[in-house]
Coordinates of C-alpha atoms in Angstrom, one line a residue:
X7 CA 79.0 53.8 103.1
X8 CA 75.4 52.6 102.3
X9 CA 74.2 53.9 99.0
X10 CA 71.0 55.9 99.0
X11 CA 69.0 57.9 97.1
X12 CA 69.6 61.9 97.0
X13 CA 66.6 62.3 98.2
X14 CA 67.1 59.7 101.4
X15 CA 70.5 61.5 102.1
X16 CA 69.1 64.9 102.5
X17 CA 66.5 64.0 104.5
X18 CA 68.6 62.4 106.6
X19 CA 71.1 65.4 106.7
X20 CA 68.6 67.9 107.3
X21 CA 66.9 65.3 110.5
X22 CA 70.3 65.5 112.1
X23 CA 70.6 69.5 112.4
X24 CA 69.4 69.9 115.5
X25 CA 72.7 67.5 116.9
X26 CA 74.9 69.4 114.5
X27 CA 75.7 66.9 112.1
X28 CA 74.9 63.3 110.8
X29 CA 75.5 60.4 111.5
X30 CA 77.2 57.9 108.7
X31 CA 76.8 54.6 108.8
X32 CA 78.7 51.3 106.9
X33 CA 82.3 50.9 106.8
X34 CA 83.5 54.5 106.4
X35 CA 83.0 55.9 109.4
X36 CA 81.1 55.8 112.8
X37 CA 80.7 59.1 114.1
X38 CA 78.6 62.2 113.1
X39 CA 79.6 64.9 110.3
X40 CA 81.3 67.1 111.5
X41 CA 83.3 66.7 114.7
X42 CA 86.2 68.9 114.2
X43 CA 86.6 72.4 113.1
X44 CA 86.3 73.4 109.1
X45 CA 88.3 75.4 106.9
X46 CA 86.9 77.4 104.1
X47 CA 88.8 78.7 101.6
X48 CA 88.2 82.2 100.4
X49 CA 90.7 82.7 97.1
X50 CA 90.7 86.4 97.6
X51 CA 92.5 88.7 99.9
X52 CA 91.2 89.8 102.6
X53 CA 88.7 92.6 103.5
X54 CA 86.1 92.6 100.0
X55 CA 83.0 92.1 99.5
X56 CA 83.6 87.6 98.7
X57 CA 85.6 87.7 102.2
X58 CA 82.8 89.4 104.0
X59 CA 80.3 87.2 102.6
X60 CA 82.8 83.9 103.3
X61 CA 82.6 85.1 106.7
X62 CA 79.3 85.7 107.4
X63 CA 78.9 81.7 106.2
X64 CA 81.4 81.1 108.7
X65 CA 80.1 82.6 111.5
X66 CA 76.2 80.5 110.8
X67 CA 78.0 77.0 109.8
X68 CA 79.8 77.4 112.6
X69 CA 76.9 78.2 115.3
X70 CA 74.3 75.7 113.8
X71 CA 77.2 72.6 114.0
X72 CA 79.0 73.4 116.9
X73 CA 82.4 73.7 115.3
X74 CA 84.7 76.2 114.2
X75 CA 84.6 77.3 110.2
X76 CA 88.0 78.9 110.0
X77 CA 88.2 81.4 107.1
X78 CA 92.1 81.1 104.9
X79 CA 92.4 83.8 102.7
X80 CA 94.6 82.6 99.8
X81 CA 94.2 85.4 96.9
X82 CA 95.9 85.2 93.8
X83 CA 95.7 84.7 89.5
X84 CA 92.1 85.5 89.4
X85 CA 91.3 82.5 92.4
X86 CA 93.6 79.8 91.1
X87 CA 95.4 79.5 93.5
X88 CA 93.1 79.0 96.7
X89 CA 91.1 76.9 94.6
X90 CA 94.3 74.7 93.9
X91 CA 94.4 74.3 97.6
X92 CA 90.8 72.9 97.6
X93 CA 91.6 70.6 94.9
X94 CA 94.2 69.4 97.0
X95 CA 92.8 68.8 100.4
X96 CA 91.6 65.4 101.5
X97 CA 87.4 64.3 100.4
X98 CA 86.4 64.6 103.6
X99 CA 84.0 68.1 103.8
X100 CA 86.3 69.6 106.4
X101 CA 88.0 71.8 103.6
X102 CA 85.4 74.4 101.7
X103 CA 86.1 76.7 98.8
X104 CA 83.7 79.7 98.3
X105 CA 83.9 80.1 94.8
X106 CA 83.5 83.1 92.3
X107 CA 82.2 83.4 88.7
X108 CA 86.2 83.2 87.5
X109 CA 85.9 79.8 88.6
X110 CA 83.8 78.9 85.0
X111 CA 86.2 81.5 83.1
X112 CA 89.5 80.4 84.2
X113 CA 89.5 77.1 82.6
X114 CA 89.4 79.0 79.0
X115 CA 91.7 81.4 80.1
X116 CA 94.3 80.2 81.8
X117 CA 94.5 76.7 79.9
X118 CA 97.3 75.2 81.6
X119 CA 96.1 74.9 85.2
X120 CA 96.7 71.8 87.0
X121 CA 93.1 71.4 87.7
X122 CA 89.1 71.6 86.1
X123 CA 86.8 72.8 87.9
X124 CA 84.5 70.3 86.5
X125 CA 86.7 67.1 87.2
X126 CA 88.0 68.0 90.4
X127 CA 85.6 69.5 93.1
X128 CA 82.1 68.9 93.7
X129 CA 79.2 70.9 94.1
X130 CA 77.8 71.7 97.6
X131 CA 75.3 75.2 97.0
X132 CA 74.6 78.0 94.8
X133 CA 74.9 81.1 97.7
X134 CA 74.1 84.2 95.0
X135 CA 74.5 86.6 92.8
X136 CA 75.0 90.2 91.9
X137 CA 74.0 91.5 88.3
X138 CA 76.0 93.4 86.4
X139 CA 75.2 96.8 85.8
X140 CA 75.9 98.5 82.3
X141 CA 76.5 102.5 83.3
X142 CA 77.5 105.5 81.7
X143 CA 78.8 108.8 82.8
X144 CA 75.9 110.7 84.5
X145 CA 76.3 113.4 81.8
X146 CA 77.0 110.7 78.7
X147 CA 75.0 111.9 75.6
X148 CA 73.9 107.5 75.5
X149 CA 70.4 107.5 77.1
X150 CA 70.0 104.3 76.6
X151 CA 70.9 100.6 75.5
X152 CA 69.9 101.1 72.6
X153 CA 71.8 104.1 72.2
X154 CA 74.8 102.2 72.5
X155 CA 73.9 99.9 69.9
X156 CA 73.0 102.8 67.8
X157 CA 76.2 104.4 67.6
X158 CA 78.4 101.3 67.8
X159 CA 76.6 100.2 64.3
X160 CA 77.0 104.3 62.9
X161 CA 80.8 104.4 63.7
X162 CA 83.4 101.3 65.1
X163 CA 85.4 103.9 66.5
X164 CA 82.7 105.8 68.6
X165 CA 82.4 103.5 71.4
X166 CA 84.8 102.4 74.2
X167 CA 84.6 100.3 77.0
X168 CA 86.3 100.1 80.4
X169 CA 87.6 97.0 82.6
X170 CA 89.3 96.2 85.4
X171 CA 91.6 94.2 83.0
X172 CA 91.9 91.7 80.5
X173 CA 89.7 88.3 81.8
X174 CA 88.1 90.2 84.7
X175 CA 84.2 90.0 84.4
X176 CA 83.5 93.5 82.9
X177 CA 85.5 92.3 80.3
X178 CA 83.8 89.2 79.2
X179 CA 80.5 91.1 79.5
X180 CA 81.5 93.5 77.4
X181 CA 83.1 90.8 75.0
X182 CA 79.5 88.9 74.7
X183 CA 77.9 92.0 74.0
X184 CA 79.8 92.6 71.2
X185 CA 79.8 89.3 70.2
X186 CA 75.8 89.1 70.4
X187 CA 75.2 92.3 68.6
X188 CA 77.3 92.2 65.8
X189 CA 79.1 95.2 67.1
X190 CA 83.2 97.1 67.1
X191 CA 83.6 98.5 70.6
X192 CA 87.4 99.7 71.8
X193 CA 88.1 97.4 75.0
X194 CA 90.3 99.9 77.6
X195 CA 91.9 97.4 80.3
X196 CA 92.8 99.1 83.7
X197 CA 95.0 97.9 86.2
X198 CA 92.2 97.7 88.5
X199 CA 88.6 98.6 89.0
X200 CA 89.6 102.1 90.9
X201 CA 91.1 104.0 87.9
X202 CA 88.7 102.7 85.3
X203 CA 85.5 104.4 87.7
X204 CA 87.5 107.8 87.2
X205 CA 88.1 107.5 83.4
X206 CA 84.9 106.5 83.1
X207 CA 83.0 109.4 85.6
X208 CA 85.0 111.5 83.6
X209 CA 83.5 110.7 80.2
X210 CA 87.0 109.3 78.7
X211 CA 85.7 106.0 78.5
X212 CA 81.8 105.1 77.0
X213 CA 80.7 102.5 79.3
X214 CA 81.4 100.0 82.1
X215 CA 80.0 97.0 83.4
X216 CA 80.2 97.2 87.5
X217 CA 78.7 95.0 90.1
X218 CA 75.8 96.6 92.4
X219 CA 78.3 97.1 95.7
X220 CA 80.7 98.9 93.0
X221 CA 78.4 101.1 91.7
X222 CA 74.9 101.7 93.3
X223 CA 76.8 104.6 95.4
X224 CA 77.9 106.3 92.3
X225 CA 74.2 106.1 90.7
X226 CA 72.7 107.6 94.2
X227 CA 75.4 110.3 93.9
X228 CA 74.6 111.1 90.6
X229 CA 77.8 110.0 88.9
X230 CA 77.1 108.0 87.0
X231 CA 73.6 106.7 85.4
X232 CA 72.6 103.0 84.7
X233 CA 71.2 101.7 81.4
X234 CA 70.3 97.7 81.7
X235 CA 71.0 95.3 85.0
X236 CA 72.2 91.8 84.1
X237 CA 69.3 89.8 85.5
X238 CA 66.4 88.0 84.4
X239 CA 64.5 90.2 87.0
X240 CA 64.9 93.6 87.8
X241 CA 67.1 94.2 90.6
X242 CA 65.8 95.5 93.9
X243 CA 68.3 98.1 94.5
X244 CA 67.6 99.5 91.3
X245 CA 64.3 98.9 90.2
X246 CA 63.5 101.4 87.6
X247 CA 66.6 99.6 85.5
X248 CA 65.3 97.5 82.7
X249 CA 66.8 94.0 82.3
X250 CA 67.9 92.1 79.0
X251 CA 65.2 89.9 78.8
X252 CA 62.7 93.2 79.0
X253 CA 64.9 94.3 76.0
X254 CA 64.7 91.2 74.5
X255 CA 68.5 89.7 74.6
X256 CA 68.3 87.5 77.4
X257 CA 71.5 85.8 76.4
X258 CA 73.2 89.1 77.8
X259 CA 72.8 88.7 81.4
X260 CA 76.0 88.6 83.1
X261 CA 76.7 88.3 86.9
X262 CA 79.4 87.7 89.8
X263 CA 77.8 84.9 91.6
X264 CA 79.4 82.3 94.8
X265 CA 78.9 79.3 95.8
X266 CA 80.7 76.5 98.0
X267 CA 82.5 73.5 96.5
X268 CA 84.9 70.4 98.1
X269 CA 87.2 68.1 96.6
X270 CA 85.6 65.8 94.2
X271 CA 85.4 62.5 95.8
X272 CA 83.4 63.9 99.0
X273 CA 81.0 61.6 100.1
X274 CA 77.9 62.6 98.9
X275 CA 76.5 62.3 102.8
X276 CA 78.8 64.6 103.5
X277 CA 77.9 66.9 101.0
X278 CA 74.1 67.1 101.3
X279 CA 75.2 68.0 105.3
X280 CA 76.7 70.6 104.0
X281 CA 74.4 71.9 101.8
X282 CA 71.7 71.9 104.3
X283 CA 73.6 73.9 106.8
X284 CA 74.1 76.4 103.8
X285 CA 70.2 76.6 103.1
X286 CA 69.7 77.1 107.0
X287 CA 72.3 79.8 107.3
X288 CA 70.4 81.3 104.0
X289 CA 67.0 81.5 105.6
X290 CA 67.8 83.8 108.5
X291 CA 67.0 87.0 107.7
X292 CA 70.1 89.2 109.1
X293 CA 72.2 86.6 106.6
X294 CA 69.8 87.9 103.9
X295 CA 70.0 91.3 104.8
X296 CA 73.4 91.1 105.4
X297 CA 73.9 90.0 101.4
X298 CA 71.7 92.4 100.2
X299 CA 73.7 94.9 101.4
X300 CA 76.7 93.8 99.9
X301 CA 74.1 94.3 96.5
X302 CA 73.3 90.4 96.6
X303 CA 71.1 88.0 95.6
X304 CA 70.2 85.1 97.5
X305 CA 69.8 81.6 95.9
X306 CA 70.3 78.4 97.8
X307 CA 69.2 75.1 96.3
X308 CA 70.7 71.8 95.9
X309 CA 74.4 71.0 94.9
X310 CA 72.9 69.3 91.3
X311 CA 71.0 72.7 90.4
X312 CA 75.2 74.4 91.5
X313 CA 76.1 71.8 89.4
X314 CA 74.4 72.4 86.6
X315 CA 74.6 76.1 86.9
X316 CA 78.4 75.7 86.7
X317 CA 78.3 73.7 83.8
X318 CA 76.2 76.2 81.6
X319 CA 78.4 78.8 82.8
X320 CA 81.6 77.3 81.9
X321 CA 80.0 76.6 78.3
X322 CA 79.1 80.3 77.9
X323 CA 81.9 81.7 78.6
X324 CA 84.2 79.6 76.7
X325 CA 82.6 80.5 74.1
X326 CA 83.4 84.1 74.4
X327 CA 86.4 84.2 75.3
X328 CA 87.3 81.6 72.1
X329 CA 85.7 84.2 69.8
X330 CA 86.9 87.1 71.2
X331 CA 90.7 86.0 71.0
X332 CA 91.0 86.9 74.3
X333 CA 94.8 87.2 75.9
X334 CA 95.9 87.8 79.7
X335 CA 98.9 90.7 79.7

């Protein structure tokens, strides 16, 4: 294929929409992108929140193209293992992963993978994000943030925290906000995010870090009370929240975010295809009302602003989980 700049090749991907695709020239092929159906890979079971979303994607890339996106869910070890089945596939864009923050964590934490994230798949688009939420127990004597701090720094022992278990991401929020204040908290792992909402409802546990979807019902029916969203801005759902950066630690924000990745070695045509049918699908408004109601943010953007995203997230957390001497039971 002919080299050109990015800039050429999304121009060109975005002309050739309206037929669906577009077409490649040179040596490596003849015909347009795509002209048979697509797999994307969702590496979470069925029937949540990151399958819904995969299928909503589905659905638009699948109108605007003219062929079928067929959704495989293939759950398991935190998304390993339907990301090990991207990293597999051939470099040809027909085979999509939708993948989750654990895709920048897993490399620290599960160190023996056959695969990096970094080395082996490629960017196509940053889809969105959902902040995490810091709450408390609707009648918890901690008002505030600060409060937290407060009593962490009085007495080690005083404050607990819940997660869904060890490496999951209310964990390694928890574990940089320890690391970034100085502070002793007690980590509680669950076996699940289910029983930790109970313990913590009930008080047993100090705080929790919960995505929107997870806990926005619980706030409305007074269960439990937010103290700091982790986003630079204030989140729409809950806008009376402050964020870290109003607080002055914006190092703290956390997130569960998505995005779509191929093999590494996808032609970069190919790709920027891709990526424009993922901006399109982004722009309609029942797909933006649709993630906001799964507590979403929408982001779009170019597979080198995903890329470097990635990057900075890997780095961060990394770092986190090496200094919190963190171990998967």
């Amino acid at each position: 294929m002919k080299t050109q700049s990015w800039r050429s090749a999304f121009c060109a991907a975005a002309a050739a929409l309206a037929l669906g695709g577009v077409p490649f020239t040179g040596a490596a092929a003849q015909a347009a992108f795509p002209v048979k159906p697509m797999t994307l890979v969702v590496p979470f079971p069925a029937g949540g929140a990151v399958d819904t979303l995969g299928r909503l994607f589905a659905e638009h890339i699948s109108a605007q193209t003219g062929q079928a996106v067929i959704v495989e869910n293939r759950g398991g070890a935190n998304g390993n293992i339907g990301t090990e089945v991207v990293v597999k596939a051939p470099a040809d864009g027909y085979t999509m992963l939708l993948a989750a923050n654990g895709l920048a964590t897993n490399s620290s934490i599960y160190p023996n993978r056959s695969f990096n994230e970094l080395r082996d798949l490629s960017p196509v688009a940053y889809v969105g994000y959902a902040p995490l939420i810091m709450v408390v127990a609707q009648g918890s004597e901690l008002k505030s943030f600060q409060d937290v701090i407060d009593k962490a720094n009085a007495d080690p022992h005083a404050i607990s925290f819940a997660s869904a278990g060890t490496g999951s991401a209310p964990h390694l929020a928890s574990e940089l906000l320890k690391l970034t204040t100085g502070t002793s908290m007690l980590h509680v792992p669950y076996k699940g995010g289910a029983p930790a909402k109970v313990d913590l409802v009930s008080g047993r546990v100090s705080f929790m870090f919960l995505n929107p979807l997870e806990v926005v019902p619980q706030i409305e029916a007074k269960r439990l009370r937010p103290l700091v969203v982790g986003s630079a801005e204030r989140f729409d759902l809950l806008p009376d929240v402050p964020t870290y950066k109003e607080l002055g630690l914006p190092e703290l924000e956390a997130r569960v975010w998505w995005g779509f990745m191929v093999p590494a070695g996808t032609p970069k045509a190919v790709i920027d295809v891709l990526n424009a049918q993922i901006n399109q699908a982004m722009r309609k408004d029942v797909v933006k009302e649709k993630m906001k109601q799964l507590g979403m943010v929408a982001v779009g953007g170019t597979p080198e602003e995903f890329g470097a995203f990635l990057r900075e997230q890997v780095d961060k957390w990394a770092r986190v989980v090496k200094a919190s001497n963190m171990e998967l039971k």
